[in-house]
Coordinates of C-alpha atoms in Angstrom, one line a residue:
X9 CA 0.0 0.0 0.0
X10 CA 2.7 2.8 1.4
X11 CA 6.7 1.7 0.7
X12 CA 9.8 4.0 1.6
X13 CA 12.7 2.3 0.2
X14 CA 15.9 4.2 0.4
X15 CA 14.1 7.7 1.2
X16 CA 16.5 11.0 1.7
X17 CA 15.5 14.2 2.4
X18 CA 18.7 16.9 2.4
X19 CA 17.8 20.5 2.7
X20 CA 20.5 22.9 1.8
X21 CA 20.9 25.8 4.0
X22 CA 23.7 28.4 2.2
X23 CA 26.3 26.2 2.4
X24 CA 25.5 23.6 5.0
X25 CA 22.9 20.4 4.4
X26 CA 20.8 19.4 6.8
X27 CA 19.3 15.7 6.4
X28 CA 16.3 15.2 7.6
X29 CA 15.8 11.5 6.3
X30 CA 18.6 9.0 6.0
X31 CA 18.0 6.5 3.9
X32 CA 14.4 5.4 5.7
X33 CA 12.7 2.2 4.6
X34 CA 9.0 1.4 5.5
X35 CA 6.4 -0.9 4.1
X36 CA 2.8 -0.1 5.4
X37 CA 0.0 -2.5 4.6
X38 CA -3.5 -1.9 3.4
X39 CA -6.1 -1.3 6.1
X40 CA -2.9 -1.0 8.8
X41 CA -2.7 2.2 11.4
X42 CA 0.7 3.0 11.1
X43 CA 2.6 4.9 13.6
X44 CA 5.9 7.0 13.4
X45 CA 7.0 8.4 16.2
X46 CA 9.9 10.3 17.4
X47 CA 11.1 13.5 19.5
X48 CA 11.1 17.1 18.1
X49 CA 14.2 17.6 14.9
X50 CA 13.6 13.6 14.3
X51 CA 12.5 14.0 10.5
X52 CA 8.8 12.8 11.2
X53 CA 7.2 16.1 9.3
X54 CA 9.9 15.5 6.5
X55 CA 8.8 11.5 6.3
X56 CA 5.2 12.9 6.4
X57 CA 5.4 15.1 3.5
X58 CA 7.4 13.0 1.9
X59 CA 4.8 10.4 0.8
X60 CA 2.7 12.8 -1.0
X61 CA 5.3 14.6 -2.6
X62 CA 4.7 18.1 -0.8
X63 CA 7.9 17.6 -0.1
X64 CA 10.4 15.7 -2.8
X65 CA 12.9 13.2 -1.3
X66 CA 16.6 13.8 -2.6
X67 CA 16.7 10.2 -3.0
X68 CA 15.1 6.8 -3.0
X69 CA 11.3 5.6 -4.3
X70 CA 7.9 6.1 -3.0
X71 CA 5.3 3.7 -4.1
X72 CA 1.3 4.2 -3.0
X73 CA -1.2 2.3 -4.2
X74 CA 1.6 0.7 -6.2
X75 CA 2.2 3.3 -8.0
X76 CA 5.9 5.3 -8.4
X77 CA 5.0 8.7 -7.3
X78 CA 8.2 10.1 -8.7
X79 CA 7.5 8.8 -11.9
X80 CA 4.2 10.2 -12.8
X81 CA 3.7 13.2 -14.5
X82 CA 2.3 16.3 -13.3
X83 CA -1.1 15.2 -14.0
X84 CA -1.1 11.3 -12.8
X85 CA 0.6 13.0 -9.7
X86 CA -2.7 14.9 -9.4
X87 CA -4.8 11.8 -9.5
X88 CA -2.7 10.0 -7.7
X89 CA -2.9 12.8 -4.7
X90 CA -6.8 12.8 -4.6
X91 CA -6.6 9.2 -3.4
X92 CA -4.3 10.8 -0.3
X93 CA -6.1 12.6 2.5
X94 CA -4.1 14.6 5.0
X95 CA -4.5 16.0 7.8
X96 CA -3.2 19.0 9.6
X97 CA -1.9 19.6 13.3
X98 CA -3.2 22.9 13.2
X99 CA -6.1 22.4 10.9
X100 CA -5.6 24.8 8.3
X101 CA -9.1 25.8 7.7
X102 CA -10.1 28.5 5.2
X103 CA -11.6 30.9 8.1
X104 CA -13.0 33.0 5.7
X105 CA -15.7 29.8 4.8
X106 CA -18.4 28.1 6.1
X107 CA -17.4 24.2 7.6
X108 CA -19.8 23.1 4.6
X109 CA -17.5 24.8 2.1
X110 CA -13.9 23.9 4.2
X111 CA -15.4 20.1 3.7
X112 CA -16.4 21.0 0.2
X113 CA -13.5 22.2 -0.9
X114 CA -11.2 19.7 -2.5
X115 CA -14.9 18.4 -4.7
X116 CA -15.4 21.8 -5.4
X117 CA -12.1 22.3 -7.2
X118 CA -12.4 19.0 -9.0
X119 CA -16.0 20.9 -10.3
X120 CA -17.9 18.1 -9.3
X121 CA -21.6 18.6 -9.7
X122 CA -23.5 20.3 -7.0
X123 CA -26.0 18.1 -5.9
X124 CA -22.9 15.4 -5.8
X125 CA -21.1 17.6 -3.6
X126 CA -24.2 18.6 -1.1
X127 CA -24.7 14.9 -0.8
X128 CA -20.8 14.1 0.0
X129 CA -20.2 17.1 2.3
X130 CA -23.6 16.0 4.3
X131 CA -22.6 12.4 4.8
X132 CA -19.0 13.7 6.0
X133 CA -20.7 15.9 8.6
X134 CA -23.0 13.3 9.5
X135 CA -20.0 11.0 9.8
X136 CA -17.7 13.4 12.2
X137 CA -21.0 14.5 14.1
X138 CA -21.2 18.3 12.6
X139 CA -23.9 18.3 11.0
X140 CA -25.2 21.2 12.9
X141 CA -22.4 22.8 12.4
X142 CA -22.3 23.0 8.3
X143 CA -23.3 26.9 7.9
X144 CA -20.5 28.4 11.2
X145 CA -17.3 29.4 10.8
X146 CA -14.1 28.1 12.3
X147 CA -13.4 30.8 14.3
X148 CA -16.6 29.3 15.9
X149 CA -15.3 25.7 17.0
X150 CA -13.8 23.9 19.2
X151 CA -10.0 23.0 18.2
X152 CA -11.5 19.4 18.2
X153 CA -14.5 20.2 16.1
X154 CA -11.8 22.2 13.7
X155 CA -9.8 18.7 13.6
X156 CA -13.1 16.9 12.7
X157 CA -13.7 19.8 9.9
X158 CA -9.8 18.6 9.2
X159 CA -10.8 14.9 9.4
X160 CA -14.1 15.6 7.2
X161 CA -12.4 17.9 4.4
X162 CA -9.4 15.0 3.8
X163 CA -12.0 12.4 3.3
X164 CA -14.0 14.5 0.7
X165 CA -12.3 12.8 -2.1
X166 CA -12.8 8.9 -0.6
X167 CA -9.2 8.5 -0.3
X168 CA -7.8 4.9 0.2
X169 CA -4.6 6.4 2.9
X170 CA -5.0 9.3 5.4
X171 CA -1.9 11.3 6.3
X172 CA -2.1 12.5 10.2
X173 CA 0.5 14.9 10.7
X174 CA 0.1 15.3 14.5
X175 CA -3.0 15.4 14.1
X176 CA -3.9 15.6 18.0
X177 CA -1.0 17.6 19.9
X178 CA -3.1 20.7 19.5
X179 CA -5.9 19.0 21.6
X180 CA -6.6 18.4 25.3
X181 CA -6.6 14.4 26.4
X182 CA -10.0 14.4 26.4
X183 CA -10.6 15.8 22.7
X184 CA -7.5 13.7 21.8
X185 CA -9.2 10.0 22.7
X186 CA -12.7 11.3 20.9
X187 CA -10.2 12.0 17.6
X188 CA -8.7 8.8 17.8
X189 CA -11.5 6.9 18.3
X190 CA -12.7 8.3 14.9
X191 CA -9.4 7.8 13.2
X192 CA -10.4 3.7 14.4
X193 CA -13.8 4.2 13.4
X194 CA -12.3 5.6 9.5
X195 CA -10.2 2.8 9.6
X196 CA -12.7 0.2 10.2
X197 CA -15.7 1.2 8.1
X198 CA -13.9 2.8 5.3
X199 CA -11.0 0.3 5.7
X200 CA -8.1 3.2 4.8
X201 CA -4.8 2.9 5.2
X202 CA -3.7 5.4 8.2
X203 CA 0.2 6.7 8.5
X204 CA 0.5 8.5 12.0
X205 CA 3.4 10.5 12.9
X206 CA 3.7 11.9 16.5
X207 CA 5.8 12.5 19.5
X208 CA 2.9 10.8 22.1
X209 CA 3.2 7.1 22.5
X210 CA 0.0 7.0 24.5
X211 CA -1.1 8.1 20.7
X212 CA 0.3 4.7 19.1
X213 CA -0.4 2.6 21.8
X214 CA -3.9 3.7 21.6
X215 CA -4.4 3.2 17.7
X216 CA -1.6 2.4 16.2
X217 CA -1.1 -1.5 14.6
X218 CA 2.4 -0.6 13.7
X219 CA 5.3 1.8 14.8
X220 CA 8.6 3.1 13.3
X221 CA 10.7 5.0 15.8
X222 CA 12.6 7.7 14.1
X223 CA 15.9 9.1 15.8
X224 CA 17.8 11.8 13.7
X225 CA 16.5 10.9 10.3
X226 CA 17.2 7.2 10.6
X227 CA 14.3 4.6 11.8
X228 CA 16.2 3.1 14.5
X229 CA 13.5 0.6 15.4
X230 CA 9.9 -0.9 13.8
X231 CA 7.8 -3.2 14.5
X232 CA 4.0 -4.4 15.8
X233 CA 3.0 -2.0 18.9
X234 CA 3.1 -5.3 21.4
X235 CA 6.6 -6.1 20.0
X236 CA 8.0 -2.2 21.0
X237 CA 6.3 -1.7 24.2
X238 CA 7.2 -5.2 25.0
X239 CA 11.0 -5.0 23.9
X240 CA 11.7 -2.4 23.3
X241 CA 15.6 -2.4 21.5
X242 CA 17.1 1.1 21.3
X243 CA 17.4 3.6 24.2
X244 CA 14.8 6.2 22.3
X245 CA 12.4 3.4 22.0
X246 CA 12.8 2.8 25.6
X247 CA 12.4 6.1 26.5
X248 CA 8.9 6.5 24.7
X249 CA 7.9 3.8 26.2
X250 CA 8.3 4.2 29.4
X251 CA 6.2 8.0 29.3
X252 CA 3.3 5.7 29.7
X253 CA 3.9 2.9 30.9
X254 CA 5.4 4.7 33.8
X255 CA 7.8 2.4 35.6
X256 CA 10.5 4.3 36.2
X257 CA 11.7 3.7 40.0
X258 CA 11.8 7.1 42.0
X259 CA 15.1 7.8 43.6
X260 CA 13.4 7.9 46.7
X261 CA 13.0 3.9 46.4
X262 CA 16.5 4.1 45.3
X263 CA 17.7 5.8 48.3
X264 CA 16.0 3.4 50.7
X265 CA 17.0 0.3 48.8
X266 CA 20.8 1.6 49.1
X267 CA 20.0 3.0 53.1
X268 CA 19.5 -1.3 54.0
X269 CA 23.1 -1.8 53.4
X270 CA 22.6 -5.0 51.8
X271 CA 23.1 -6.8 48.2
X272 CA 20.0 -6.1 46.4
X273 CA 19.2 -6.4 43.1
X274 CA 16.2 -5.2 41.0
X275 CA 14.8 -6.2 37.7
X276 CA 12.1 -5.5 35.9
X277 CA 10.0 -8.5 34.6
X278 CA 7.5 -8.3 31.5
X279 CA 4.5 -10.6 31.5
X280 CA 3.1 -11.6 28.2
X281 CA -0.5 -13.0 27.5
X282 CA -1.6 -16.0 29.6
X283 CA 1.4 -15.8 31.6
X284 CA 0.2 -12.5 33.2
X285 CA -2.4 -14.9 35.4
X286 CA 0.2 -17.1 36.4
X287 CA 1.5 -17.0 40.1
X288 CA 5.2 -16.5 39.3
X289 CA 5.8 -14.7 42.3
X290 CA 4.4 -17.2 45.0
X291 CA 6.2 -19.8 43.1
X292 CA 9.6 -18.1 43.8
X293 CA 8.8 -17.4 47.4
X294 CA 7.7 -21.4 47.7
X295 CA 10.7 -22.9 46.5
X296 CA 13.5 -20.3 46.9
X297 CA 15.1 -19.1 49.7
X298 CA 14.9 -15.6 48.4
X299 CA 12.6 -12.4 49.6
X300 CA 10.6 -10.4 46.9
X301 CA 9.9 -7.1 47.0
X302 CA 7.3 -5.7 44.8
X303 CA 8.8 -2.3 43.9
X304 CA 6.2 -1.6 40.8
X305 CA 3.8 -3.1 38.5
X306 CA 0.9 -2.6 36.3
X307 CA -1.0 -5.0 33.9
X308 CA -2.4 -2.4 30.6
X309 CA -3.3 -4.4 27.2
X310 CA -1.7 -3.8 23.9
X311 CA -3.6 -4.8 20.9
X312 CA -5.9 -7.3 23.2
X313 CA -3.2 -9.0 24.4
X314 CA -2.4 -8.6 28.3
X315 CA 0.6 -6.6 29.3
X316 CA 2.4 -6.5 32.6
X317 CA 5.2 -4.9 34.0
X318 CA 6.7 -5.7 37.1
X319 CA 9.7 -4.0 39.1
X320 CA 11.0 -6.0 41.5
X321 CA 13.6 -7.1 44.1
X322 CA 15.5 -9.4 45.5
X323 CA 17.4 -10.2 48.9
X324 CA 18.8 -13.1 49.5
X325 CA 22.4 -14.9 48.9
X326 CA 23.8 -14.5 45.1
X327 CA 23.9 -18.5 44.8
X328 CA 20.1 -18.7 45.6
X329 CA 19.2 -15.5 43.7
X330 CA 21.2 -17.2 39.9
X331 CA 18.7 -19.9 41.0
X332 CA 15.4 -17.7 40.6
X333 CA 16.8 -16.1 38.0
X334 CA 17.5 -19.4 36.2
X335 CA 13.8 -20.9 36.8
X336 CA 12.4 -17.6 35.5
X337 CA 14.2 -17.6 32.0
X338 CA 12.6 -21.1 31.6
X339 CA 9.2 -19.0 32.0
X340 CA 7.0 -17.4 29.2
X341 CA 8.0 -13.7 30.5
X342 CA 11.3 -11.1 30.0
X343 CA 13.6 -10.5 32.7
X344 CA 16.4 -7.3 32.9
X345 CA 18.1 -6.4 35.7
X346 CA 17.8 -2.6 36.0
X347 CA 20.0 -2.0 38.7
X348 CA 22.5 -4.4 40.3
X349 CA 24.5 -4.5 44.0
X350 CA 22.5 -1.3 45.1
X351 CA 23.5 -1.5 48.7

């Protein structure tokens, strides 16, 4: 549906380049919510614009709907762009129009008939729950009723992909789940291909099937949503993931692990599926001479599949401790030891 193979973006500045995309490869199925995240200066906007040719990559292929975007002519790229929706972080609404006509827009400069357009424009609003709305003005709306505008106005043309171009880091929480919960309900009935990029991964654990991390031009990591929140591989990855998973230990717990004076060590073990029910724990206290201490933990669920995290220590002799640690890699769950000796 969406490939990246070899994509470069260098912008010249005088005489300095900057690149913005180093040689990025991504393959994003039909009917899949995609997700690129990464921190501010990453190359996400560049990637973005990228696949629609607002912006023209220096090097490498872009293929949608299997076709060669660089290769097409000025008017197959035209065609080509209709079946591309996008939307905006900031909306970019024509504040001077109605919402019927910001919806209408894109039909209206294809010079589609009237009654076809009154028709399409009506079912959008109906869709995104304006329909009320069709004769006020932007400067009228919520900034979430703007994004649906937004939403409404890049599905005018019944696109096949949707662009979001943080599409919710202009809205409060609240307004933020209500967008993405349309964004699944596009996806589902319409069954469009969505490519996500933001810097919230409580955004692409929410929606997202699939998530590139992008560090510095260069996607550093990809994979499903489970397999990144689960294991994550690179320290940026990492990073996102734990802004909502939130197991970071506090220096406070730090501070009275180190006060004890004794040999402790702490890892954190990830629970996956069915083993998330199973009584690991009391197993280890049964048949180990070992004390467990339950610093953190929280079960969430990623893509329906049951997720838990635990932080966790252990006091006991080194000998005895290899031993737990031993019987725990023969388990169905992760084990890292975050810190080590901390007395």
């Amino acid at each position: 549906m969406i490939t990246l193979e070899n994509v470069t973006k260098i912008y010249q500045g005088g005489e300095k380049e900057v690149k913005a995309l180093d040689d990025v490869n991504l393959q994003i199925e039909k009917g899949e919510i995609y997700g690129v995240i990464g921190f501010s200066g990453a190359g996400k906007s560049s990637l973005i614009r990228c696949v629609n040719l607002l912006e023209r990559p220096t090097h490498g292929t872009i293929t949608v709907n299997n076709q060669d975007l660089l290769r097409l002519s000025p008017k197959e790229l035209r065609e080509a762009k209709r079946d591309i929706g996008m939307i905006f972080q900031h909306f970019n609404l024509l504040d001077s129009k109605t919402v019927f006509t910001n919806v209408a827009m894109p039909l209206l400069l294809m010079k589609k008939p009237k009654e076809e357009v009154k028709k399409r424009v009506e079912e959008l609003l109906d869709f995104v729950g304006l329909r009320d709305k069709a004769d006020n003005y932007p400067d009228q709306l919520s900034g979430g009723q703007k994004q649906r505008v937004g939403i409404a106005r890049a599905l005018a043309t019944q696109p096949s992909v949707l662009l979001c171009d943080e599409a919710t880091s202009a809205l409060d929480p609240q307004t933020t789940n209500s967008i993405l919960n349309l964004l699944k309900k596009i996806n589902q009935e319409y069954n469009i291909t969505i490519l996500i990029i933001t810097h919230e991964m409580g955004v692409i654990r929410e929606i997202c099937d699939k998530v590139a991390v992008l560090d510095q031009g260069e996607v550093v990591e990809s994979g499903s949503v489970f397999e990144v929140f689960a294991r994550p591989k690179t320290a940026v990855a990492y990073n996102f993931v734990s802004t909502v998973m939130h197991d970071e230990i506090p220096e406070s717990v730090h501070q009275l692990i180190r006060s004890q004076g004794e040999t402790n060590q702490i890892y954190r073990v990830v629970f996956f599926g069915e083993a998330t029910g199973d009584p690991l724990l009391s197993q280890i206290a049964k048949h180990f001479n070992v004390e467990v201490n339950v610093l953190f933990g929280n079960i969430t669920e990623l893509q329906g599949i049951p997720f838990g995290n635990l932080v966790i220590q252990f006091q006991g002799e080194t000998k005895e401790i290899n031993r737990v640690l031993m019987y725990i890699n023969q388990q169905e769950v992760t084990i890292k030891e975050v810190l080590e000796d901390a007395g």
